[in-house]
Amino acid sequence: MRNIKMETVDLNFFYGAKQALNHISLRFPERRVTALIGPSGCGKSTYLRCLNRMNDLVPGSRAEGGILLDGQDINARGCDVVSLRRRVGMVFQRPTSFPKSIYENVAYGLRVNGERAESVIAARVEESLKRAALWPEVRDRLSDSALALSGGQQQRLCIARALAVEPEILLMDEPTSALDPIATQQIEESIGQLREQLTVIIVTHNMQQAARVSDYTAFFYMGDLIESDATDVIFTRPRLKQTEDYITGRFG
């Protein structure tokens, strides 16, 4: 296995008194795609949001156990959460384009982080749009409102915006669930191109998508990590019957 970029060690997570994750230990190899699968409500999105401390925004929530980025615990006292979220970017289920131009949507994070050189911003905007496979469609309309883009284009714009600040890890929470098949294919192709540049962790309810885009797959059920392995192993010869039953559609 490649170098481990991020891992959780015996992670428990609580919403108030309710425990949502139970003793999750999982490793994410550098510059590979890991898919988190499982039925709705099984904890996979909660787990994903632990990885850049998005759950900090939920009153009464708390995490116990280790969440390590390059060996450093992100929940340690003194961790800079702003810096963490720059290193661990996130793309949500529904596109969240700002009511700004296409250009300014991508430039937003750079400006917030203090970049003032317009030449640097312009170069990074173009590069990020190319990495998100959107550049050919918007190169001549960067000043147009992002809200005029299609749903699939807006989602790729959100990917470009996340990439502009050069994260080391990209979290994706069901990024294609609201998209048509053509837009879904375009997002999947973007993920394929990103895997050699950064670590991608994607939550998906779509078994076929997990099989297509990921190198590793982790199966969650009712807050537990049931099984994780290379994707071809999970889909063709899982160790546990529970995993096989889910993969083959017997429940879920």
Tab-separated table of N, CA and C in Angstrom, residues 49 69 121 141 181 209 233 235 238 242:
chain	number	residue	atom	x	y	z
A	49	ARG	N	-17.347	14.039	7.279
A	49	ARG	CA	-17.280	15.388	7.843
A	49	ARG	C	-16.378	15.460	9.080
A	69	LEU	N	-3.715	13.363	10.087
A	69	LEU	CA	-3.338	13.855	8.763
A	69	LEU	C	-1.824	13.975	8.756
A	121	ILE	N	-3.751	34.544	-9.396
A	121	ILE	CA	-5.147	34.120	-9.300
A	121	ILE	C	-5.647	33.642	-10.662
A	141	ARG	N	-16.412	32.570	-21.249
A	141	ARG	CA	-17.526	33.187	-20.519
A	141	ARG	C	-17.240	33.281	-19.020
A	181	PRO	N	-26.991	11.375	-16.082
A	181	PRO	CA	-25.894	10.449	-16.388
A	181	PRO	C	-24.709	11.092	-17.104
A	209	GLN	N	-20.823	3.300	-9.362
A	209	GLN	CA	-19.892	4.418	-9.315
A	209	GLN	C	-18.688	4.086	-8.442
A	233	VAL	N	-11.524	-6.355	-4.634
A	233	VAL	CA	-11.747	-7.401	-3.631
A	233	VAL	C	-13.136	-7.265	-3.022
A	235	PHE	N	-15.778	-5.979	-4.255
A	235	PHE	CA	-16.869	-6.243	-5.196
A	235	PHE	C	-16.870	-7.655	-5.780
A	238	PRO	N	-15.624	-10.380	-1.300
A	238	PRO	CA	-15.626	-9.841	0.063
A	238	PRO	C	-15.481	-10.961	1.085
A	242	GLN	N	-22.238	-10.164	5.034
A	242	GLN	CA	-22.985	-8.904	5.121
A	242	GLN	C	-22.581	-7.954	4.002
